[in-house]
mmCIF file of C-alpha atoms in Angstrom:
data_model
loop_
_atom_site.group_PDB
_atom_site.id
_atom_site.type_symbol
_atom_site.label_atom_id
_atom_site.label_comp_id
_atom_site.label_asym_id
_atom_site.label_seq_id
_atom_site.Cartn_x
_atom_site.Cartn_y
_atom_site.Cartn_z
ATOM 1 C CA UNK A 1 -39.554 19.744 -43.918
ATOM 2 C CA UNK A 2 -38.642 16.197 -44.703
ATOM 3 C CA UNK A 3 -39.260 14.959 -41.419
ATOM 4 C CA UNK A 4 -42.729 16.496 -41.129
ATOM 5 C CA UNK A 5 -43.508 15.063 -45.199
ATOM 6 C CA UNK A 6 -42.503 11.610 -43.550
ATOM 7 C CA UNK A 7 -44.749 12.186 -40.497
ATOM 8 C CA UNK A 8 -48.010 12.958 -43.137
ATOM 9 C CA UNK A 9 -46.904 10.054 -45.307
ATOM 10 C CA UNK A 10 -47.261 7.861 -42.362
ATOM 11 C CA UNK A 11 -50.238 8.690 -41.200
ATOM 12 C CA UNK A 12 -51.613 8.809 -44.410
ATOM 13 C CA UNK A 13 -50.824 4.841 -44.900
ATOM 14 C CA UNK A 14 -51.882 4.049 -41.223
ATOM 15 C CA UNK A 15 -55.115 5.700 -41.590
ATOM 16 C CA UNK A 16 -55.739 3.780 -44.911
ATOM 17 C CA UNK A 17 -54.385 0.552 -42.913
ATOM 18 C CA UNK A 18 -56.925 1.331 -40.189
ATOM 19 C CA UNK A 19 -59.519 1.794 -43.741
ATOM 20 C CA UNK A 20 -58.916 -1.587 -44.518
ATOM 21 C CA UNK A 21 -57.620 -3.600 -42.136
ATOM 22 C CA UNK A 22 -61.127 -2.713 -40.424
ATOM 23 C CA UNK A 23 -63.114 -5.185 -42.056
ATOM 24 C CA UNK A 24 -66.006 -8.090 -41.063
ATOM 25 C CA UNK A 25 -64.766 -11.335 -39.689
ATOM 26 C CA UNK A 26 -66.495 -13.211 -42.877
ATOM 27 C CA UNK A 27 -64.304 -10.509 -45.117
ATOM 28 C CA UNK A 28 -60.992 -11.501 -43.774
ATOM 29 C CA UNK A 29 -61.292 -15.124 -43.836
ATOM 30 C CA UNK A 30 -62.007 -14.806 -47.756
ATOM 31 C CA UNK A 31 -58.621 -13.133 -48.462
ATOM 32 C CA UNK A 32 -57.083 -15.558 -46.278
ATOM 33 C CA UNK A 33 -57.437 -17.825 -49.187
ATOM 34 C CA UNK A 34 -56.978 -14.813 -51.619
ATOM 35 C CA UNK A 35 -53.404 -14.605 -49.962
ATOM 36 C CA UNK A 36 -51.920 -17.312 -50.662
ATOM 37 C CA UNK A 37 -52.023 -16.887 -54.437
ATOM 38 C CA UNK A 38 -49.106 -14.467 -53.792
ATOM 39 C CA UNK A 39 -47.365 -17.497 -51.285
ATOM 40 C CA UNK A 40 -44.159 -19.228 -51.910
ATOM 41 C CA UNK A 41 -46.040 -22.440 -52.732
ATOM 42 C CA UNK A 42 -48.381 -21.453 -55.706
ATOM 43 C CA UNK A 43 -46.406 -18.809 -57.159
ATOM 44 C CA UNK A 44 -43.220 -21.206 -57.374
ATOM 45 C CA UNK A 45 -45.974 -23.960 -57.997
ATOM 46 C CA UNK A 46 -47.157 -21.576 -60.949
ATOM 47 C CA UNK A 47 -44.092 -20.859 -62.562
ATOM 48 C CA UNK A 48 -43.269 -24.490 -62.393
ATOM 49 C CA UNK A 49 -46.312 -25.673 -64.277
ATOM 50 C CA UNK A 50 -45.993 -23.176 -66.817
ATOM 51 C CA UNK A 51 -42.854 -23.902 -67.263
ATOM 52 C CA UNK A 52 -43.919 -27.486 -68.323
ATOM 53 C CA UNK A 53 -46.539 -25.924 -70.548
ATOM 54 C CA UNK A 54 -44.033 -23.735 -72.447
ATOM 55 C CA UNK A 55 -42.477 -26.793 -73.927
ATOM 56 C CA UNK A 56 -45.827 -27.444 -76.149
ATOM 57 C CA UNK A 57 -47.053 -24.110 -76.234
ATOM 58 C CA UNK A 58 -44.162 -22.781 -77.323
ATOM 59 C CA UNK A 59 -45.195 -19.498 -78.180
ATOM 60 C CA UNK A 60 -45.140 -18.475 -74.506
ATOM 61 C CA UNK A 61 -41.705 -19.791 -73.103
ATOM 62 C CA UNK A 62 -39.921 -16.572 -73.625
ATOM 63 C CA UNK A 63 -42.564 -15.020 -70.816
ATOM 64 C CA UNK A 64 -42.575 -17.876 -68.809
ATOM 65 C CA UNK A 65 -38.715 -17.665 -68.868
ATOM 66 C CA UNK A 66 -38.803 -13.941 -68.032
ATOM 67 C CA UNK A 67 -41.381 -14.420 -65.343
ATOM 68 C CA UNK A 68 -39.155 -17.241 -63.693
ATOM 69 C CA UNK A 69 -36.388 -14.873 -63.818
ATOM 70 C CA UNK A 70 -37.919 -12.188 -62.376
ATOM 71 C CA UNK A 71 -39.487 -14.005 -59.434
ATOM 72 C CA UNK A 72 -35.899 -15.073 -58.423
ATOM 73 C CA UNK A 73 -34.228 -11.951 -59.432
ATOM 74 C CA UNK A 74 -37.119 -9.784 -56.975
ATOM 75 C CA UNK A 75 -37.156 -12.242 -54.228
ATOM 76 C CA UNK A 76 -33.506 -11.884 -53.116
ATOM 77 C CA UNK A 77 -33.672 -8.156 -53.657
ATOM 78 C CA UNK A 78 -37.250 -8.186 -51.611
ATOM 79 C CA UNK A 79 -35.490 -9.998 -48.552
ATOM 80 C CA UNK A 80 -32.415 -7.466 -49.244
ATOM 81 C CA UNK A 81 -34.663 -4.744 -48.896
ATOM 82 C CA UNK A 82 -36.241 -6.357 -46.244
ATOM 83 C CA UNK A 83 -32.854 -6.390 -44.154
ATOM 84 C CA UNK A 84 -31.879 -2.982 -44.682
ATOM 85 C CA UNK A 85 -34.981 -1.084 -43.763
ATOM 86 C CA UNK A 86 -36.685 -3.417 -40.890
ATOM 87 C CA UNK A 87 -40.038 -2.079 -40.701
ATOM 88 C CA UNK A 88 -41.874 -3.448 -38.083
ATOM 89 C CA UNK A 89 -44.857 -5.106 -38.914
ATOM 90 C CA UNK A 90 -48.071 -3.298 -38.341
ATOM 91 C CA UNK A 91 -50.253 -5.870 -35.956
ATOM 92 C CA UNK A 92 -46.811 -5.431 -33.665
ATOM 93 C CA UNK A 93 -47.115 -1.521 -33.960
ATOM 94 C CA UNK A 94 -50.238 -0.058 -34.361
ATOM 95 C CA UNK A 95 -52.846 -0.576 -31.306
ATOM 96 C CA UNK A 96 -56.314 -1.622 -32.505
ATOM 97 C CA UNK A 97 -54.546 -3.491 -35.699
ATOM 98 C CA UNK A 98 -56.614 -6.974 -36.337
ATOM 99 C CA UNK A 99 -53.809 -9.810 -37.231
ATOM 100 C CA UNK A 100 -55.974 -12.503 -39.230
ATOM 101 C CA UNK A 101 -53.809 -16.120 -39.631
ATOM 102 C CA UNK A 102 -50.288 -16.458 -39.402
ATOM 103 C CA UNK A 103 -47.869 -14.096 -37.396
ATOM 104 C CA UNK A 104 -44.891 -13.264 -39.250
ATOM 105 C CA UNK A 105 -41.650 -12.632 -37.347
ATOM 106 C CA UNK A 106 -39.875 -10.973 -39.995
ATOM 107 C CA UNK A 107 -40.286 -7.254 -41.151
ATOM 108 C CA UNK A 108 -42.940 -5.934 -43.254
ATOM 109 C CA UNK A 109 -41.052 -3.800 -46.010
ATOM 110 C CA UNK A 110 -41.881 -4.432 -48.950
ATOM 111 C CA UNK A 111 -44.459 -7.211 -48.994
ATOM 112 C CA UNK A 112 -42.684 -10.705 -50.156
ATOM 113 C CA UNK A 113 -46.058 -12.217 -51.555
ATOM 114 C CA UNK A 114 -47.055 -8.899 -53.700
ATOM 115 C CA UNK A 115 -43.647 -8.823 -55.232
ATOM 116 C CA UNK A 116 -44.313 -12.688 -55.995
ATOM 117 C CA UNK A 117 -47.632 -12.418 -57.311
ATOM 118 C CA UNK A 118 -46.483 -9.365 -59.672
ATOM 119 C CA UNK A 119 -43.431 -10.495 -60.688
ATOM 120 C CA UNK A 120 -44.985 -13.288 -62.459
ATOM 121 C CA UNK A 121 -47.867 -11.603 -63.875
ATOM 122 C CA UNK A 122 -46.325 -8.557 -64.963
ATOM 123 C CA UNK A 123 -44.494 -10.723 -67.720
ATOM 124 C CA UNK A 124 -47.810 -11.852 -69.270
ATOM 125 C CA UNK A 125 -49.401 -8.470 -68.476
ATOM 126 C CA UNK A 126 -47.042 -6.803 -70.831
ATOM 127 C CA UNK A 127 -46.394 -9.260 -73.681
ATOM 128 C CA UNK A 128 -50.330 -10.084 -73.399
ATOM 129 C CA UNK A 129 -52.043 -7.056 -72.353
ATOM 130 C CA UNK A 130 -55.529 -9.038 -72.878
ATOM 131 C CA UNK A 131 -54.293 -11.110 -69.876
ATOM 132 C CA UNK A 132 -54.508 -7.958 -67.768
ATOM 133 C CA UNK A 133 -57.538 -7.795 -67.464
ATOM 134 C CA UNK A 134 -57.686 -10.933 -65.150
ATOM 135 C CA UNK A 135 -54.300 -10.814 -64.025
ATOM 136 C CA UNK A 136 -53.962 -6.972 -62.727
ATOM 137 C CA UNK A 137 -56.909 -7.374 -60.516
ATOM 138 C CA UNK A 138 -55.772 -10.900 -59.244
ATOM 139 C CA UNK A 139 -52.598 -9.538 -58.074
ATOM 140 C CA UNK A 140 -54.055 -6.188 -56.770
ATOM 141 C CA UNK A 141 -56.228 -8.438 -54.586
ATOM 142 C CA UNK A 142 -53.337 -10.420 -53.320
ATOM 143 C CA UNK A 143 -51.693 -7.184 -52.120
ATOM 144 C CA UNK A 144 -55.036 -6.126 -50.743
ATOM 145 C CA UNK A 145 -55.672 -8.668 -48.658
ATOM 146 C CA UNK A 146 -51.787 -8.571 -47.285
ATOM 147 C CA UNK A 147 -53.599 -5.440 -45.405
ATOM 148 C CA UNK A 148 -56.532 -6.927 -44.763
ATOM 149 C CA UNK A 149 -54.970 -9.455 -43.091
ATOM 150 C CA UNK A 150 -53.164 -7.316 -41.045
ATOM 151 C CA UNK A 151 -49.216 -8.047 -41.564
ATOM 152 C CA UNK A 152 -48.878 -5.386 -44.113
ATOM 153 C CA UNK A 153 -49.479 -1.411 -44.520
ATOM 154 C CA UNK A 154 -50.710 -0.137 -47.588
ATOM 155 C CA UNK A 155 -46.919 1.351 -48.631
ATOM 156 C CA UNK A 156 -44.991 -2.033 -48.372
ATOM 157 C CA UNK A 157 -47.717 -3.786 -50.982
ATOM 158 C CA UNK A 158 -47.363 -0.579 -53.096
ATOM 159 C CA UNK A 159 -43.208 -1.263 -52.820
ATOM 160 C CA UNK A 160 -43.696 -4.812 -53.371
ATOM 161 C CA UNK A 161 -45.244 -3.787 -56.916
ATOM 162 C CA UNK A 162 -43.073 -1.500 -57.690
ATOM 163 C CA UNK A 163 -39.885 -4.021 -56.757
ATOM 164 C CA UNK A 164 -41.858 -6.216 -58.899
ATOM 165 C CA UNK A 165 -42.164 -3.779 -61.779
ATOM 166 C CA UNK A 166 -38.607 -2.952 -61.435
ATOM 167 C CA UNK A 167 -37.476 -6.298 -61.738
ATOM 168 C CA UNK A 168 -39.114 -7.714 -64.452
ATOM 169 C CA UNK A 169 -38.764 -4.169 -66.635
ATOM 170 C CA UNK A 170 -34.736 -4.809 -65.916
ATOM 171 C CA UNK A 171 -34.835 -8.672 -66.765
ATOM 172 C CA UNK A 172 -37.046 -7.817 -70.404
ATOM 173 C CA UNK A 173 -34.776 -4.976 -70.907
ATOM 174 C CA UNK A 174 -31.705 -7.476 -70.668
ATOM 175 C CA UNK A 175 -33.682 -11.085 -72.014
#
């Protein structure tokens, strides 16, 4: 029974891979920019800069701080994760996949750049819940276009999230 729930689950996130990954030429060269809002780079960047800003607005350091934390905190339990369950990556797997950019030679489970993107904007989401309204569809877009792109099924930007989620509910719980 549990292998045959796995099988449906699987097909169920290759067939919405196949949904998305599917798209115009024009499409996927616009989330190759989108992507890199969930990169090493700007979210690190980010955090950095608001970090700076904290110090005069004062009145946000304590989310700042938990944001920082959490990006840390989820990125070495992302590339844990990562480790243990070595999903292959879906360009490598799935015939007819479209790869758009770079080729990643690690695995695919749970997307690196979702957890980034909403481990720092889950912070803000929660202590600002005005801020959601920008930020929630920013860094469903980042996740998005991880599967648009090619190098990620639907179910490791979902984990990503979660591990995200996770993370910054466990570093607000304890800061």
């Amino acid at each position: 029974m549990v292998d045959r729930m796995l099988t449906r689950f699987r097909q169920a996130d290759d067939k919405l891979f196949y949904r998305i990954n599917a798209s115009k030429e024009l499409y996927r060269s616009l989330f190759g920019y989108v992507t890199h809002l969930g990169g090493a780079r700007l979210t690190i960047s980010s955090i950095l800069i608001l970090f700076i800003l904290c110090q005069y607005y004062t009145e946000i350091k304590h989310t700042v701080i938990v944001a920082m934390i959490s990006l840390i905190l989820s990125h070495f339990l992302m590339t844990f994760v990562k480790k243990g369950v070595k999903r292959i990556r879906p360009y490598m797997t799935l015939p007819d996949a479209v790869i758009h950019g770079y080729e990643f030679k690690d695995h695919s489970f749970p997307s690196g750049h979702s957890t980034a993107i909403f481990s720092i904007t889950i912070p803000f989401m929660i202590h600002y819940p005005i801020t959601m309204l920008v930020l929630f569809p920013l860094s469903w877009l980042v996740g998005y276009s991880r599967v648009v792109l090619g190098v990620h099924y639907p179910s490791d930007v979902l984990a990503g999230a979660f591990l995200a989620f996770a993370t910054a509910m466990m570093v607000m719980l304890f800061f």
